[in-house]
Short mmCIF file of C-alpha atoms in Angstrom, two decimals:
data_model
loop_
_atom_site.label_atom_id
_atom_site.label_comp_id
_atom_site.label_asym_id
_atom_site.label_seq_id
_atom_site.Cartn_x
_atom_site.Cartn_y
_atom_site.Cartn_z
CA MET A 25 -29.15 -63.15 -66.03
CA VAL A 26 -26.58 -62.02 -68.50
CA GLU A 27 -27.43 -58.36 -68.01
CA CYS A 28 -27.23 -58.63 -64.28
CA VAL A 29 -23.80 -60.18 -64.42
CA MET A 30 -22.47 -57.49 -66.70
CA ALA A 31 -23.98 -54.73 -64.65
CA THR A 32 -22.10 -55.59 -61.51
CA PRO A 33 -18.64 -54.58 -62.79
CA THR A 34 -20.06 -51.34 -63.99
CA ILE A 35 -21.39 -50.55 -60.57
CA LYS A 36 -18.03 -51.42 -59.02
CA LYS A 37 -16.21 -49.19 -61.48
CA ARG A 38 -18.51 -46.30 -60.74
CA ARG A 39 -18.05 -46.79 -57.00
CA GLY A 40 -14.27 -46.94 -57.50
CA VAL A 41 -14.39 -43.69 -59.40
CA GLU A 42 -16.46 -42.15 -56.64
CA ILE A 43 -14.12 -43.41 -54.00
CA HIS A 44 -11.14 -42.16 -55.95
CA GLN A 45 -12.74 -38.80 -56.41
CA GLY A 46 -13.54 -38.72 -52.69
CA LYS A 47 -9.97 -39.38 -51.75
CA LYS A 48 -8.78 -36.71 -54.14
CA GLU A 49 -11.16 -34.18 -52.62
CA ASN A 50 -10.01 -35.16 -49.10
CA MET A 51 -6.36 -34.67 -50.07
CA GLU A 52 -7.15 -31.27 -51.54
CA ASN A 53 -8.99 -30.35 -48.38
CA THR A 54 -6.10 -31.62 -46.22
CA ALA A 55 -3.63 -29.54 -48.21
CA SER A 56 -5.58 -26.47 -47.30
CA VAL A 57 -5.27 -27.22 -43.50
CA PRO A 58 -2.46 -25.30 -41.77
CA ASN A 59 0.82 -27.20 -41.13
CA ALA A 60 0.59 -26.72 -37.39
CA LEU A 61 -2.44 -28.92 -37.19
CA ARG A 62 -0.84 -31.68 -39.23
CA ASP A 63 2.44 -31.79 -37.19
CA PRO A 64 2.70 -34.20 -34.23
CA LEU A 65 2.05 -32.79 -30.77
CA LEU A 66 5.36 -31.57 -29.23
CA PRO A 67 6.20 -29.50 -26.18
CA SER A 68 5.86 -25.84 -26.76
CA GLY A 69 9.56 -25.16 -26.36
CA GLN A 70 10.58 -27.80 -28.89
CA ALA A 71 7.98 -26.64 -31.39
CA VAL A 72 9.51 -23.19 -31.30
CA ILE A 73 13.01 -24.53 -31.84
CA ASN A 74 11.99 -26.69 -34.78
CA ASN A 75 10.26 -23.80 -36.40
CA PRO A 76 12.86 -21.89 -38.41
CA LYS A 77 10.53 -18.95 -38.72
CA SER A 78 10.13 -18.59 -34.88
CA THR A 79 11.55 -15.47 -33.28
CA PRO A 80 14.77 -16.12 -31.12
CA ASN A 81 14.37 -15.57 -27.37
CA PRO A 82 17.13 -13.30 -25.92
CA TRP A 83 16.73 -14.93 -22.46
CA ASP A 84 18.00 -18.24 -23.86
CA ASP A 85 21.49 -16.81 -24.49
CA ARG A 86 21.52 -15.25 -21.03
CA ARG A 87 20.49 -18.49 -19.39
CA ASN A 88 23.25 -20.33 -21.26
CA ASP A 89 25.80 -17.72 -20.21
CA LEU A 90 24.58 -17.99 -16.62
CA ARG A 91 24.87 -21.79 -16.63
CA HIS A 92 28.38 -21.56 -18.08
CA GLY A 93 29.39 -18.99 -15.49
CA ILE A 94 28.01 -21.08 -12.62
CA HIS A 95 29.87 -24.13 -13.90
CA ASN A 96 33.16 -22.23 -14.11
CA LEU A 97 32.65 -20.78 -10.63
CA SER A 98 31.96 -24.22 -9.14
CA GLN A 99 35.13 -25.58 -10.76
CA PHE A 100 37.13 -22.66 -9.41
CA ILE A 101 35.76 -23.19 -5.89
CA LYS A 102 36.62 -26.91 -6.08
CA ASN A 103 40.19 -26.14 -7.16
CA VAL A 104 40.63 -23.56 -4.40
CA ALA A 105 39.22 -25.96 -1.81
CA ARG A 106 41.52 -28.72 -3.03
CA ARG A 107 44.57 -26.46 -2.79
CA ILE A 108 43.62 -25.31 0.69
CA ALA A 109 43.20 -28.93 1.80
CA ASN A 110 46.61 -29.82 0.37
CA LEU A 111 48.12 -26.83 2.13
CA PHE A 112 46.69 -27.89 5.49
CA MET A 113 47.92 -31.45 4.93
CA SER A 114 51.42 -30.17 4.16
CA VAL A 115 51.42 -27.95 7.24
CA GLY A 116 50.10 -30.79 9.38
CA SER A 117 52.79 -33.15 8.10
CA PHE A 118 55.45 -30.55 8.81
CA LEU A 119 54.17 -29.98 12.34
CA ARG A 120 54.07 -33.71 13.02
CA LYS A 121 57.69 -34.03 11.94
CA VAL A 122 58.73 -31.08 14.09
CA LEU A 123 56.87 -32.37 17.14
CA SER A 124 58.16 -35.89 16.60
CA PHE A 125 61.71 -34.55 16.36
CA ASN A 126 61.26 -32.56 19.56
CA PHE A 127 59.84 -35.55 21.40
CA THR A 128 62.74 -37.66 20.17
CA ILE A 129 65.24 -35.12 21.43
CA GLN A 130 63.43 -34.93 24.76
CA GLY A 131 63.38 -38.72 24.98
CA LEU A 132 67.09 -38.86 24.33
CA ASN A 133 67.79 -36.11 26.80
CA SER A 134 65.66 -37.82 29.44
CA ASN A 135 68.07 -40.75 29.29
CA LYS A 136 71.05 -38.49 29.71
CA VAL A 137 72.56 -37.29 32.95
CA GLU A 138 71.65 -33.69 33.64
CA HIS A 139 74.75 -32.93 35.70
CA SER A 140 78.37 -33.59 34.82
CA LEU A 141 79.68 -36.87 36.19
CA VAL A 142 82.29 -36.60 38.91
CA LEU A 143 84.30 -39.80 39.36
CA SER A 144 86.09 -40.74 42.50
CA PRO A 145 89.84 -41.44 42.18
CA LEU A 146 89.15 -45.18 42.47
CA GLN A 147 86.45 -45.10 39.79
CA GLU A 148 88.70 -43.08 37.48
CA GLU A 149 91.60 -45.50 37.97
CA ARG A 150 89.50 -48.60 37.28
CA LEU A 151 87.84 -47.01 34.28
CA GLN A 152 91.22 -46.18 32.76
CA ASN A 153 92.45 -49.75 33.42
CA LEU A 154 89.37 -51.11 31.68
CA ARG A 155 89.89 -48.81 28.71
CA ARG A 156 93.50 -49.91 28.38
CA ARG A 157 92.28 -53.49 28.16
CA LEU A 158 89.88 -52.50 25.41
CA GLU A 159 92.69 -51.08 23.31
CA VAL A 160 94.57 -54.39 23.07
CA PRO A 161 93.80 -56.35 19.89
CA PHE A 162 94.26 -60.08 19.73
CA ASP A 163 97.67 -60.84 18.25
CA PRO A 164 98.33 -64.52 17.43
CA SER A 165 102.06 -63.82 17.23
CA LEU A 166 102.25 -62.90 20.92
CA VAL A 167 103.13 -65.75 23.26
CA GLY A 168 100.79 -64.41 25.96
CA HIS A 169 97.84 -64.42 23.57
CA GLN A 170 98.66 -67.91 22.35
CA GLU A 171 98.79 -69.14 25.93
CA ALA A 172 95.46 -67.50 26.72
CA LEU A 173 93.86 -69.37 23.83
CA ARG A 174 95.35 -72.65 25.10
CA GLN A 175 94.03 -71.87 28.59
CA LEU A 176 90.53 -71.44 27.19
CA TRP A 177 90.74 -74.86 25.54
CA ARG A 178 91.93 -76.49 28.78
CA LEU A 179 88.99 -74.95 30.69
CA ALA A 180 86.51 -76.01 28.02
CA TYR A 181 87.85 -79.52 27.45
CA PRO A 182 90.02 -80.46 30.44
CA GLU A 183 90.41 -84.09 29.32
CA ARG A 184 91.39 -83.41 25.72
CA MET A 185 94.67 -82.55 24.06
CA ILE A 186 95.15 -78.95 22.98
CA PRO A 187 95.02 -78.75 19.17
CA PRO A 188 97.39 -76.65 17.08
CA PHE A 189 96.43 -73.02 16.47
CA LYS A 190 95.09 -73.90 13.05
CA SER A 191 92.86 -76.93 13.36
CA ASN A 192 89.27 -77.81 12.60
CA LEU A 193 88.93 -78.92 16.22
CA TRP A 194 88.51 -75.27 17.21
CA LYS A 195 85.18 -75.27 15.39
CA GLU A 196 83.82 -77.53 18.11
CA MET A 197 84.12 -74.61 20.54
CA GLY A 198 82.20 -72.36 18.21
CA TRP A 199 84.89 -70.64 16.18
CA GLN A 200 83.91 -70.11 12.58
CA GLY A 201 87.11 -71.41 11.03
CA ALA A 202 90.18 -73.48 11.73
CA ASP A 203 92.05 -70.38 12.89
CA PRO A 204 90.37 -68.73 15.92
CA SER A 205 92.42 -65.54 15.57
CA THR A 206 90.34 -64.50 12.53
CA ASP A 207 87.16 -64.26 14.63
CA PHE A 208 88.26 -61.70 17.22
CA ARG A 209 88.20 -58.64 14.97
CA GLY A 210 86.50 -55.81 16.93
CA GLY A 211 86.25 -57.90 20.09
CA GLY A 212 89.92 -57.62 20.87
CA PHE A 213 91.89 -59.52 23.47
CA ILE A 214 89.44 -58.59 26.22
CA SER A 215 86.79 -60.85 24.67
CA LEU A 216 89.14 -63.82 25.14
CA GLU A 217 89.76 -62.69 28.72
CA ASN A 218 85.99 -62.55 29.26
CA LEU A 219 85.57 -66.14 28.10
CA ILE A 220 88.37 -67.32 30.38
CA TYR A 221 86.90 -65.44 33.34
CA PHE A 222 83.50 -67.00 32.65
CA ALA A 223 85.00 -70.51 32.55
CA GLU A 224 87.00 -69.99 35.75
CA THR A 225 84.40 -68.14 37.84
CA TYR A 226 81.19 -69.87 36.76
CA PRO A 227 82.37 -73.21 35.36
CA GLU A 228 78.97 -74.91 35.53
CA SER A 229 77.20 -72.16 33.61
CA PHE A 230 80.09 -72.03 31.15
CA GLN A 231 79.86 -75.76 30.45
CA ARG A 232 76.08 -75.63 30.06
CA LEU A 233 76.34 -72.91 27.45
CA LEU A 234 79.30 -74.48 25.68
CA HIS A 235 77.63 -77.87 25.32
CA LYS A 236 74.11 -76.45 24.95
CA LYS A 237 72.74 -78.49 27.83
CA ASP A 238 69.81 -76.24 28.76
CA GLY A 239 66.39 -76.41 27.11
CA VAL A 240 65.35 -77.63 23.70
CA ARG A 241 68.02 -76.48 21.30
CA SER A 242 67.63 -75.29 17.74
CA GLU A 243 68.86 -77.36 14.82
CA TRP A 244 70.93 -74.34 13.79
CA GLU A 245 72.51 -73.07 17.02
CA TYR A 246 74.62 -69.98 17.55
CA PRO A 247 78.40 -70.68 17.70
CA PHE A 248 79.48 -70.43 21.33
CA ALA A 249 82.88 -68.71 21.03
CA VAL A 250 81.82 -66.21 18.36
CA ALA A 251 78.70 -65.36 20.36
CA GLY A 252 80.94 -64.66 23.35
CA ILE A 253 82.97 -62.16 21.32
CA ASN A 254 79.77 -60.44 20.26
CA VAL A 255 78.64 -60.15 23.90
CA SER A 256 81.90 -58.34 24.78
CA PHE A 257 81.46 -55.94 21.88
CA MET A 258 77.82 -55.26 22.81
CA LEU A 259 78.71 -54.39 26.42
CA VAL A 260 81.41 -51.95 25.33
CA GLN A 261 78.91 -50.14 23.11
CA MET A 262 76.14 -50.18 25.71
CA LEU A 263 78.34 -48.74 28.48
CA GLU A 264 80.02 -46.18 26.16
CA LEU A 265 83.45 -47.27 27.30
CA HIS A 266 85.24 -46.04 24.18
CA SER A 267 83.99 -42.44 24.52
CA GLY A 268 84.43 -39.95 27.30
CA ASN A 269 82.46 -40.29 30.47
CA PRO A 270 79.21 -42.21 29.79
CA THR A 271 76.00 -40.20 29.53
CA THR A 272 73.33 -42.90 29.88
CA LYS A 273 71.89 -44.02 33.19
CA ALA A 274 73.12 -47.55 32.63
CA GLY A 275 76.66 -46.35 31.91
CA ILE A 276 76.73 -44.03 34.92
CA HIS A 277 75.48 -46.70 37.26
CA PHE A 278 78.00 -49.17 35.92
CA LEU A 279 80.84 -46.84 36.90
CA LYS A 280 79.46 -46.82 40.43
CA LEU A 281 79.50 -50.61 40.41
CA LEU A 282 83.02 -50.57 38.97
CA GLY A 283 84.13 -48.53 41.96
CA GLY A 284 83.05 -51.35 44.24
CA ASP A 285 84.19 -54.26 42.04
CA GLU A 286 87.21 -54.08 39.75
CA MET A 287 85.95 -57.11 37.80
CA ALA A 288 82.46 -55.68 37.33
CA PHE A 289 82.78 -55.70 33.54
CA ASP A 290 83.84 -59.36 33.41
CA ARG A 291 81.11 -60.32 35.88
CA LEU A 292 78.54 -58.41 33.85
CA TYR A 293 79.79 -60.28 30.79
CA CYS A 294 78.90 -63.60 32.41
CA VAL A 295 75.42 -62.35 33.29
CA ALA A 296 74.92 -61.07 29.75
CA PHE A 297 76.05 -64.32 28.10
CA GLN A 298 73.80 -66.40 30.34
CA LEU A 299 70.89 -64.02 29.74
CA LEU A 300 71.47 -64.26 25.98
CA ASP A 301 71.16 -68.04 26.10
CA SER A 302 68.04 -67.83 28.26
CA LYS A 303 66.34 -65.49 25.78
CA TRP A 304 67.49 -67.68 22.91
CA LEU A 305 65.65 -70.61 24.42
CA SER A 306 62.52 -68.67 25.36
CA LYS A 307 62.19 -67.28 21.84
CA ARG A 308 63.01 -70.66 20.23
CA ALA A 309 65.38 -68.69 18.08
CA THR A 310 67.57 -69.88 15.23
CA TYR A 311 70.90 -68.57 13.98
CA MET A 312 69.24 -66.01 11.70
CA GLU A 313 67.57 -64.40 14.75
CA PHE A 314 70.78 -63.96 16.73
CA ASN A 315 70.89 -60.17 16.33
CA GLU A 316 67.29 -59.86 17.52
CA VAL A 317 68.09 -61.88 20.64
CA MET A 318 71.18 -59.76 21.24
CA LYS A 319 69.13 -56.57 21.09
CA SER A 320 66.62 -57.98 23.55
CA THR A 321 69.46 -58.97 25.88
CA ARG A 322 70.94 -55.48 25.76
CA LEU A 323 67.59 -53.86 26.49
CA GLN A 324 67.05 -55.92 29.63
CA LEU A 325 70.59 -55.26 30.86
CA GLU A 326 70.08 -51.51 30.42
CA LEU A 327 66.81 -51.61 32.35
CA GLU A 328 68.37 -53.53 35.21
CA LEU A 329 71.43 -51.28 35.38
CA GLU A 330 69.26 -48.14 35.47
CA THR A 331 67.65 -49.12 38.77
CA ASN A 332 69.17 -47.63 41.91
CA GLU A 333 68.38 -50.67 44.03
CA ILE A 334 71.45 -52.62 42.92
CA SER A 335 74.83 -51.97 44.52
CA SER A 336 76.73 -54.74 42.69
CA ILE A 337 76.39 -56.99 39.64
CA ARG A 338 75.21 -59.74 41.98
CA ASP A 339 72.13 -57.67 42.81
CA MET A 340 70.91 -57.69 39.22
CA PRO A 341 67.80 -59.85 38.66
CA ALA A 342 69.48 -61.64 35.75
CA TYR A 343 72.41 -62.68 37.93
CA ILE A 344 70.32 -65.51 39.40
CA LEU A 345 70.54 -67.26 36.02
CA LEU A 346 74.19 -68.01 36.70
CA ASN A 347 73.35 -69.99 39.84
CA ARG A 348 70.49 -72.14 38.60
#
C-alpha cells in the first residue's frame, strides 16, 4: 500500500514531463510554420497593405489622383452652376423691377387726360375764383374772419351765447384747443366757408354730424370741426386745384361740373363730409383710424367723379346720404 501511494506522484511527474516536452515540441514546430498561415484571415487588399515587404501598386496612385480630380471637377461644376443661378436671379429681379416700373407709368398715364384740356370762359372764370379763395389764409385779426367764426357758432348752437374767441367752449364743436384759429393751418379760410355752407344748405345733416346722432358712435370720436378742415384740404389735393389744369379724370370732370354750378366745390364738400361719417360708422373706426377712413372717402369720390353719367354734384351716388 505504501509503494502504491508513492508511485502515483512519480507517474504524474513523468506525465507532466511528457506533456511539457510535447508542448515544447509543438511550439518548435509552430515556429517553423510560415507567418502567413499564423496571421488572421484578412481581405487580400488589406493583407498587401499591412505587409511592408509587398510591392507597391502604381494603379493605386492613379486611382487616388483620379478621385481627387473628379472631386475638384464636381466642386467646380457646383460653383459654376451656383453663379449661373445667381446671375439669372439677378437678371430676373432687374426685369421685374423694369416691368413693374413700366406698368406703374402706364397705370398713371391711363388716369391722365390724353389731350390738353380746353376750358370754356365760364369754367376758366369760376376756376380762378375758386383758386383765389384757396389763397386766403384764416386771419383772426380780420373782422370778417372773426364774424365768420361767430356765424358758424350761431348755426351750430342757435340757442347759445357766442363765446369769446379764446374759450374752452369751442372744444365742444370739435376744435382742438381754446383758440380755433390755431387749427386752420393749411385749410385756410375756405375751410371755414365750407363749414358755414354745410350748416346753411344742409342743416339737418350738419346737426347730425356735429352731435354724432347717426349710428353707434365710438368712445373716441373724431373732432367735428377739425375733421371738416381736413375734408377741405383733401378735396383741394384730389382735384389738383393748386396746380395748373388738372390731369386726372376726377379733376377734369369736376371742372365740367363747376361750369354748371359755381358752388360745386362747396356742395362736393358736404357730400364728402357726410360720406366720411358714413364710412366711419361702417368701419366702426376710432380716432386712430381717421386717416384710413379719409383715404377710403377720397377713393370713392374719385370713382364717382370719373363716371360720365353725372352732370352735377347732385347726380353723385353719395349725394343721397345728405337727404336721408
